[in-house]
Tab-separated table of C-alpha atoms and ligand atoms in Angstrom:
chain	number	residue	atom	x	y	z
A	1	MET	CA	0.000	0.000	0.000
A	2	ASP	CA	1.278	3.451	-0.948
A	3	ILE	CA	0.958	5.364	2.310
A	4	GLU	CA	1.981	8.708	0.823
A	5	ALA	CA	-0.594	8.442	-1.954
A	6	MET	CA	-3.288	7.524	0.534
A	7	ALA	CA	-2.316	10.441	2.766
A	8	ALA	CA	-2.493	12.801	-0.204
A	9	GLU	CA	-5.961	11.539	-1.140
A	10	ILE	CA	-7.192	11.974	2.422
A	11	ARG	CA	-5.786	15.494	2.631
A	12	ALA	CA	-7.505	16.302	-0.650
A	13	GLY	CA	-10.807	15.289	0.983
A	14	GLY	CA	-11.300	11.956	-0.771
A	15	ARG	CA	-14.037	10.153	1.105
A	16	ARG	CA	-13.211	6.712	-0.255
A	17	ALA	CA	-9.608	7.112	0.852
A	18	LEU	CA	-10.848	8.217	4.281
A	19	ALA	CA	-13.154	5.200	4.523
A	20	ARG	CA	-10.323	2.880	3.543
A	21	ALA	CA	-8.018	4.505	6.065
A	22	ILE	CA	-10.568	4.025	8.840
A	23	THR	CA	-10.883	0.372	7.856
A	24	LEU	CA	-7.114	0.186	8.132
A	25	VAL	CA	-7.007	1.640	11.661
A	26	GLU	CA	-9.837	-0.708	12.646
A	27	SER	CA	-7.899	-3.764	11.562
A	28	ALA	CA	-6.262	-5.896	14.233
A	29	ARG	CA	-3.704	-7.377	11.832
A	30	ALA	CA	-0.121	-6.522	12.752
A	31	ASP	CA	0.841	-5.459	9.209
A	32	HIS	CA	-2.263	-3.245	9.011
A	33	ARG	CA	-1.397	-1.721	12.372
A	34	ALA	CA	2.047	-0.792	11.119
A	35	GLN	CA	0.551	0.763	7.987
A	36	ALA	CA	-2.046	2.621	10.050
A	37	LEU	CA	0.648	4.124	12.257
A	38	ALA	CA	2.692	5.081	9.207
A	39	LEU	CA	-0.357	6.715	7.659
A	40	LEU	CA	-1.216	8.664	10.816
A	41	SER	CA	2.312	9.923	11.124
A	42	ALA	CA	2.442	10.834	7.407
A	43	LEU	CA	-0.755	12.832	7.869
A	44	GLY	CA	0.472	14.729	10.897
A	45	PRO	CA	-1.874	16.588	13.228
A	46	GLY	CA	-4.206	18.010	10.561
A	47	ARG	CA	-6.648	20.762	11.368
A	48	GLN	CA	-8.437	21.054	14.664
A	49	ALA	CA	-12.060	20.165	14.171
A	50	LEU	CA	-14.643	20.733	16.849
A	51	ARG	CA	-14.985	17.287	18.405
A	52	LEU	CA	-18.491	16.855	19.657
A	53	GLY	CA	-19.491	13.868	21.783
A	54	LEU	CA	-23.187	12.977	21.701
A	55	SER	CA	-24.802	10.405	23.915
A	56	GLY	CA	-28.315	9.214	24.543
A	57	THR	CA	-30.295	6.040	25.017
A	58	PRO	CA	-31.757	4.210	22.009
A	59	GLY	CA	-34.905	5.930	20.795
A	60	VAL	CA	-34.105	9.337	22.270
A	61	GLY	CA	-33.625	10.699	18.749
A	62	LYS	CA	-29.876	10.664	18.124
A	63	SER	CA	-30.059	9.836	14.429
A	64	THR	CA	-32.877	12.307	13.871
A	65	PHE	CA	-30.843	14.919	15.744
A	66	ILE	CA	-27.607	14.227	13.848
A	67	GLU	CA	-29.457	14.286	10.542
A	68	ALA	CA	-31.018	17.686	11.278
A	69	PHE	CA	-28.070	19.190	13.124
A	70	GLY	CA	-25.567	17.955	10.551
A	71	SER	CA	-27.684	19.419	7.772
A	72	ILE	CA	-27.621	22.858	9.421
A	73	LEU	CA	-23.838	22.683	9.359
A	74	THR	CA	-23.486	21.389	5.821
A	75	ALA	CA	-25.935	24.084	4.659
A	76	GLU	CA	-23.372	26.557	6.042
A	77	GLY	CA	-20.762	24.836	3.911
A	78	ARG	CA	-19.135	23.071	6.861
A	79	ARG	CA	-17.909	19.518	6.561
A	80	VAL	CA	-19.259	17.090	9.131
A	81	ALA	CA	-18.001	13.623	10.032
A	82	VAL	CA	-20.057	11.285	12.206
A	83	LEU	CA	-18.395	8.394	14.004
A	84	ALA	CA	-20.232	5.934	16.198
A	85	VAL	CA	-19.123	4.087	19.304
A	86	ASP	CA	-21.499	1.237	19.915
A	87	PRO	CA	-20.812	-0.715	23.106
A	88	SER	CA	-23.301	-3.401	22.101
A	89	SER	CA	-21.192	-4.334	19.098
A	90	ALA	CA	-18.203	-4.755	21.395
A	91	ARG	CA	-20.076	-7.498	23.226
A	92	SER	CA	-22.236	-9.212	20.681
A	93	GLY	CA	-21.055	-8.142	17.268
A	94	GLY	CA	-24.608	-6.870	16.846
A	95	SER	CA	-25.254	-3.200	16.786
A	96	ILE	CA	-27.647	-0.546	17.998
A	97	LEU	CA	-26.003	2.225	16.029
A	98	GLY	CA	-24.764	0.439	12.938
A	99	ASP	CA	-28.088	0.414	11.092
A	100	LYS	CA	-27.404	1.608	7.578
A	101	THR	CA	-30.780	3.253	7.150
A	102	ARG	CA	-30.010	5.819	9.854
A	103	MET	CA	-29.284	9.374	8.727
A	104	GLU	CA	-30.143	8.685	5.140
A	105	ARG	CA	-30.239	12.287	4.000
A	106	LEU	CA	-27.004	13.277	5.684
A	107	SER	CA	-25.221	10.199	4.366
A	108	ARG	CA	-25.935	11.393	0.822
A	109	ASP	CA	-24.702	14.909	1.562
A	110	PRO	CA	-21.322	15.434	-0.137
A	111	LEU	CA	-20.164	17.526	2.835
A	112	ALA	CA	-20.904	14.745	5.325
A	113	PHE	CA	-19.191	11.484	6.135
A	114	ILE	CA	-20.853	8.838	8.298
A	115	ARG	CA	-19.088	5.847	9.707
A	116	PRO	CA	-20.757	3.142	11.788
A	117	SER	CA	-19.134	1.640	14.855
A	118	PRO	CA	-16.411	-0.956	14.424
A	119	SER	CA	-17.843	-4.267	15.545
A	120	ARG	CA	-16.431	-7.172	17.532
A	121	THR	CA	-13.813	-5.245	19.372
A	122	HIS	CA	-13.295	-4.823	23.091
A	123	MET	CA	-13.809	-1.306	24.440
A	124	GLY	CA	-10.115	-0.505	24.698
A	125	GLY	CA	-9.718	-1.386	21.039
A	126	VAL	CA	-12.751	0.678	20.091
A	127	ALA	CA	-11.290	3.666	21.927
A	128	ARG	CA	-8.055	3.555	19.990
A	129	ARG	CA	-9.770	3.050	16.671
A	130	THR	CA	-12.246	5.841	17.249
A	131	ARG	CA	-9.487	8.183	18.329
A	132	GLU	CA	-7.507	7.364	15.223
A	133	ALA	CA	-10.605	7.784	13.067
A	134	VAL	CA	-11.063	11.254	14.604
A	135	ALA	CA	-7.464	12.069	13.666
A	136	LEU	CA	-8.084	10.851	10.117
A	137	CYS	CA	-11.204	13.019	9.842
A	138	GLU	CA	-9.237	16.029	11.046
A	139	ALA	CA	-6.524	15.323	8.499
A	140	ALA	CA	-9.276	15.143	5.880
A	141	GLY	CA	-10.258	18.681	6.847
A	142	PHE	CA	-13.624	18.133	8.529
A	143	ASP	CA	-14.861	21.111	10.536
A	144	LEU	CA	-16.850	19.078	13.008
A	145	VAL	CA	-16.392	15.491	14.114
A	146	LEU	CA	-19.386	14.139	15.950
A	147	ILE	CA	-18.809	11.027	18.027
A	148	GLU	CA	-22.059	9.323	18.845
A	149	THR	CA	-22.615	6.752	21.559
A	150	VAL	CA	-25.367	4.982	23.502
A	151	GLY	CA	-25.789	5.557	27.198
A	152	VAL	CA	-24.207	2.802	29.200
A	153	GLY	CA	-21.535	4.590	31.223
A	154	GLN	CA	-18.310	3.080	29.973
A	155	SER	CA	-18.670	4.236	26.390
A	156	GLU	CA	-19.708	7.715	27.528
A	157	THR	CA	-16.617	8.102	29.652
A	158	MET	CA	-14.521	7.030	26.711
A	159	VAL	CA	-16.193	9.426	24.313
A	160	SER	CA	-15.987	12.317	26.768
A	161	GLU	CA	-12.248	11.666	26.922
A	162	MET	CA	-11.887	12.280	23.205
A	163	CYS	CA	-14.205	15.211	22.573
A	164	ASP	CA	-14.116	18.959	23.183
A	165	LEU	CA	-17.790	19.229	24.077
A	166	PHE	CA	-19.973	16.489	25.459
A	167	ILE	CA	-23.697	16.655	24.772
A	168	LEU	CA	-26.347	14.512	26.413
A	169	LEU	CA	-29.542	14.004	24.481
A	170	MET	CA	-32.480	13.191	26.758
A	171	ALA	CA	-36.155	12.447	26.340
A	172	PRO	CA	-38.943	14.316	28.133
A	173	ALA	CA	-39.540	12.580	31.453
A	174	GLY	CA	-42.996	11.428	32.420
A	175	GLY	CA	-42.742	11.927	36.152
A	176	ASP	CA	-40.467	13.875	38.402
A	177	GLU	CA	-37.552	11.461	38.211
A	178	LEU	CA	-34.456	12.402	36.239
A	179	GLN	CA	-34.608	9.198	34.197
A	180	GLY	CA	-31.960	7.630	36.380
A	181	VAL	CA	-29.118	9.540	34.768
A	182	LYS	CA	-26.008	8.683	36.680
A	183	ARG	CA	-24.354	11.577	38.403
A	184	GLY	CA	-21.055	10.733	36.740
A	185	ILE	CA	-22.626	11.139	33.336
A	186	MET	CA	-24.284	14.416	34.312
A	187	GLU	CA	-20.867	15.634	35.410
A	188	MET	CA	-19.433	14.977	31.963
A	189	ALA	CA	-22.138	16.931	30.178
A	190	ASP	CA	-21.528	20.405	28.808
A	191	MET	CA	-25.080	20.614	27.552
A	192	ILE	CA	-28.183	18.545	28.110
A	193	LEU	CA	-30.586	18.749	25.196
A	194	VAL	CA	-34.084	17.532	25.946
A	195	ASN	CA	-35.351	16.284	22.613
A	196	LYS	CA	-38.915	15.874	21.341
A	197	ALA	CA	-39.915	19.285	22.687
A	198	ASP	CA	-42.764	19.418	20.174
A	199	GLY	CA	-46.513	18.752	20.028
A	200	ASP	CA	-47.950	16.952	23.041
A	201	LEU	CA	-44.505	16.338	24.484
A	202	ALA	CA	-43.564	20.022	24.658
A	203	PRO	CA	-44.826	20.687	28.215
A	204	ALA	CA	-43.119	17.559	29.578
A	205	ALA	CA	-39.924	18.513	27.723
A	206	ASN	CA	-39.925	21.978	29.252
A	207	ARG	CA	-40.468	20.558	32.739
A	208	THR	CA	-37.636	18.115	32.138
A	209	VAL	CA	-35.358	20.950	31.040
A	210	ALA	CA	-36.118	22.756	34.296
A	211	ASP	CA	-35.382	19.592	36.295
A	212	TYR	CA	-32.039	19.078	34.606
A	213	ALA	CA	-31.140	22.726	34.849
A	214	GLY	CA	-31.738	22.428	38.594
A	215	ALA	CA	-29.688	19.252	38.830
A	216	LEU	CA	-26.823	20.816	36.865
A	217	ARG	CA	-26.749	23.795	39.222
A	218	LEU	CA	-26.190	21.418	42.121
A	219	LEU	CA	-23.030	19.997	40.561
A	220	ARG	CA	-19.622	21.254	41.500
A	221	LYS	CA	-18.579	24.307	39.479
A	222	ARG	CA	-15.960	23.406	36.890
A	223	PRO	CA	-13.272	25.889	35.855
A	224	GLN	CA	-13.901	25.124	32.178
A	225	ASP	CA	-17.433	26.534	32.288
A	226	PRO	CA	-18.364	30.142	31.644
A	227	GLU	CA	-21.435	31.624	33.302
A	228	GLY	CA	-24.558	29.665	32.372
A	229	PHE	CA	-22.825	26.365	31.565
A	230	PRO	CA	-23.376	23.458	31.716
A	231	LYS	CA	-26.904	24.107	30.555
A	232	ALA	CA	-30.089	22.280	29.688
A	233	MET	CA	-32.307	23.301	26.822
A	234	PRO	CA	-35.236	21.952	24.800
A	235	VAL	CA	-34.853	20.910	21.160
A	236	SER	CA	-36.910	19.118	18.578
A	237	ALA	CA	-34.810	17.121	16.182
A	238	GLN	CA	-37.970	16.491	14.210
A	239	SER	CA	-39.096	20.098	13.702
A	240	GLY	CA	-35.628	21.574	14.031
A	241	ALA	CA	-36.727	23.905	16.832
A	242	GLY	CA	-33.897	24.850	19.169
A	243	LEU	CA	-31.155	23.311	17.032
A	244	ALA	CA	-29.716	26.614	15.842
A	245	ALA	CA	-29.766	27.911	19.411
A	246	ALA	CA	-28.010	24.762	20.628
A	247	LEU	CA	-25.365	25.145	17.928
A	248	ALA	CA	-24.839	28.805	18.819
A	249	ASP	CA	-24.337	27.831	22.476
A	250	MET	CA	-21.896	25.088	21.562
A	251	ARG	CA	-19.894	27.562	19.548
A	252	ARG	CA	-20.002	30.148	22.310
A	253	LEU	CA	-18.766	27.592	24.821
A	254	ALA	CA	-16.034	26.326	22.493
A	255	GLU	CA	-14.863	29.879	21.755
A	256	TRP	CA	-14.777	30.771	25.425
A	257	ARG	CA	-12.752	27.678	26.248
A	258	ARG	CA	-10.308	28.402	23.453
A	259	ALA	CA	-9.907	32.006	24.560
A	260	ASN	CA	-9.301	30.930	28.149
A	261	GLY	CA	-6.926	28.052	27.550
A	262	HIS	CA	-9.338	25.344	28.693
A	263	TRP	CA	-9.685	23.852	25.239
A	264	GLN	CA	-5.947	23.401	24.890
A	265	ALA	CA	-5.624	22.108	28.454
A	266	ARG	CA	-8.350	19.552	27.857
A	267	ARG	CA	-6.740	18.286	24.676
A	268	ALA	CA	-3.361	18.082	26.397
A	269	ALA	CA	-4.846	16.132	29.310
A	270	GLN	CA	-6.657	13.842	26.893
A	271	ALA	CA	-3.470	13.175	24.945
A	272	ALA	CA	-1.659	12.307	28.183
A	273	HIS	CA	-4.540	10.062	29.211
A	274	TRP	CA	-4.525	8.161	25.925
A	275	PHE	CA	-0.770	7.794	26.005
A	276	GLU	CA	-1.038	6.103	29.394
A	277	ALA	CA	-3.978	4.020	28.269
A	278	GLU	CA	-2.015	2.812	25.235
A	279	VAL	CA	0.960	1.860	27.375
A	280	ARG	CA	-1.279	0.007	29.818
A	281	GLN	CA	-3.036	-1.796	27.039
A	282	GLY	CA	0.253	-2.645	25.383
A	283	LEU	CA	1.465	-4.206	28.616
A	284	LEU	CA	-1.737	-6.188	28.954
A	285	SER	CA	-1.403	-7.456	25.412
A	286	VAL	CA	2.116	-8.666	26.244
A	287	LEU	CA	0.505	-10.760	28.990
A	288	GLU	CA	-1.736	-12.375	26.418
A	289	ARG	CA	1.171	-13.507	24.278
A	290	GLU	CA	3.857	-16.149	24.786
A	291	PRO	CA	6.037	-16.513	26.730
A	292	ALA	CA	4.124	-14.390	29.272
A	293	ARG	CA	0.886	-16.255	28.768
A	294	GLY	CA	2.430	-19.660	29.533
A	295	LEU	CA	4.364	-18.410	32.519
A	296	MET	CA	1.270	-16.660	33.822
A	297	ALA	CA	-0.714	-19.901	33.647
A	298	ALA	CA	2.071	-21.897	35.261
A	299	LEU	CA	2.503	-19.396	38.075
A	300	ALA	CA	-1.242	-19.200	38.612
A	301	ALA	CA	-1.313	-22.969	39.039
A	302	GLU	CA	1.531	-22.815	41.559
A	303	VAL	CA	-0.225	-20.064	43.492
A	304	ALA	CA	-3.476	-22.016	43.485
A	305	GLY	CA	-1.604	-25.114	44.668
A	306	GLY	CA	-0.091	-23.205	47.576
A	307	LEU	CA	3.435	-23.713	46.207
A	308	ARG	CA	4.090	-20.007	45.941
A	309	SER	CA	2.688	-16.844	47.415
A	310	PRO	CA	0.744	-14.539	45.107
A	311	GLU	CA	3.308	-11.786	45.767
A	312	ALA	CA	6.320	-13.955	44.902
A	313	ALA	CA	4.631	-15.235	41.760
A	314	ALA	CA	3.709	-11.700	40.702
A	315	THR	CA	7.293	-10.561	41.238
A	316	GLU	CA	8.528	-13.299	38.962
A	317	MET	CA	5.907	-12.467	36.379
A	318	LEU	CA	6.723	-8.765	36.379
A	319	ALA	CA	10.425	-9.504	36.148
A	320	LEU	CA	9.739	-11.352	32.921
A	321	LEU	CA	8.054	-8.248	31.561
A	322	GLY	CA	11.142	-6.240	32.431
A	323	ARG	CA	9.178	-3.915	34.661
A	324	PRO	CA	10.631	-2.698	37.930
A	325	VAL	CA	8.589	-4.135	40.759
A	326	ALA	CA	7.122	-1.720	43.279
A	327	GLY	CA	8.906	-1.896	46.605
A	328	MET	CA	11.895	-3.754	45.220
A	329	ALA	CA	15.380	-2.325	45.595
A	330	PRO	CA	16.316	-0.648	42.297
A	331	GLY	CA	19.590	-2.546	42.104
A	332	SER	CA	17.860	-5.898	42.074
A	333	VAL	CA	15.788	-5.176	38.981
A	334	PRO	CA	18.359	-5.631	36.188
A	335	GLY	CA	19.493	-8.965	37.589
A	336	GLN	CA	15.913	-10.212	37.705
A	337	VAL	CA	15.255	-9.096	34.174
A	338	ALA	CA	18.442	-10.702	32.901
A	339	ALA	CA	17.587	-13.937	34.679
A	340	ALA	CA	14.099	-14.000	33.225
A	341	GLY	CA	15.306	-13.104	29.763
A	342	GLY	CA	18.033	-15.771	29.787
B	1	GDP	P1	-31.959	7.008	18.220
B	1	GDP	O1	-32.205	5.573	18.512
B	1	GDP	O2	-31.499	7.740	19.422
B	1	GDP	O3	-31.062	7.229	17.040
B	1	GDP	O4	-33.393	7.659	17.869
B	1	GDP	P2	-34.064	7.985	16.468
B	1	GDP	O5	-33.489	9.201	15.879
B	1	GDP	O6	-34.084	6.764	15.628
B	1	GDP	O7	-35.535	8.370	16.919
B	1	GDP	C1	-36.358	7.460	17.637
B	1	GDP	C2	-37.821	7.832	17.421
B	1	GDP	O8	-38.079	9.113	17.967
B	1	GDP	C3	-38.178	7.920	15.955
B	1	GDP	O9	-39.468	7.385	15.796
B	1	GDP	C4	-38.143	9.406	15.669
B	1	GDP	O10	-39.028	9.746	14.630
B	1	GDP	C5	-38.611	9.979	16.991
B	1	GDP	N1	-38.073	11.319	17.192
B	1	GDP	C6	-36.780	11.721	17.057
B	1	GDP	N2	-36.656	13.029	17.297
B	1	GDP	C7	-37.901	13.484	17.605
B	1	GDP	C8	-38.406	14.782	17.948
B	1	GDP	O11	-37.728	15.781	18.026
B	1	GDP	N3	-39.747	14.844	18.207
B	1	GDP	C9	-40.553	13.758	18.141
B	1	GDP	N4	-41.849	13.936	18.426
B	1	GDP	N5	-40.100	12.549	17.810
B	1	GDP	C10	-38.789	12.400	17.538
């Protein structure tokens, strides 16, 4: 594969090249991985798109919202990429978000690019692939990269760690309960949009907005929020009501964060986080390969049989990996590593 040619096509905005590149970063094959890394480094940092995380339970109106919201942006001449993180596909290979009939209009829009979630991958793998897909979209010159996910906690945390703004899409609540939204998820939100604020549902939507606005005020004040944020507001993805206002607020928030250094600080912290996560995951993948895998099994059997203490077995295991062991004298580490490697 000609990496330079592919990079040039992506930079020129070629959507097929972008799609192929995302397939490449999604591949688990070692040779593909090497090509993916070469491609990402050939592309460099690219432009900084606005990375928007969007989460909501199935049926809340995410596809309807993205279709309408994305169309507002493309009508302005902006280029919009939509990536999906579907935790269900990580478990079952099935998919809540992968349905090809979603966002039909936007998917035909030449200024939009829609990519379903990679399937059959564990969450850590999905995180890396999505992050790399975001980088590819930025290299391809998209103005906005929307990362969509379904509300089940883990995937939201992951998405919030790779976006500039995190938006929660909610449905109007029937009663006075806040639909069991976990506090942790509320704390990630920069904006809560209560969808379906139209027709018969409008009064319930407005009540729900007031409830969430109240709940948001009770949260700890974050330095990255100007006055009035995080905020809750009503929208109707179906009629389009409130979407322009929501977009204006997102832009206002993003601008404020840029002007005050919070945007840059968040991206820096995210980069550091993903660096650590990659190292951790790399170490774990070493454990899954020989010779670590065999030694791990053998040591586990010895520990289970009472032949060795868990601590002693762990020390031996970690020595094999060439990692210094916590609490061990520094001088003893090289000898251990040499012994294990020999
Ligand atoms: P997703 O599963 O979150 O992607 O939700 P969908 O976008 O597929 O929408 C689920 C259902 O809610 C569909 O029947 C939509 O037509 C409906 N829906 C979405 N947005 C609105 C809205 O703003 N108002 C109303 N009344 N219905 C909506």
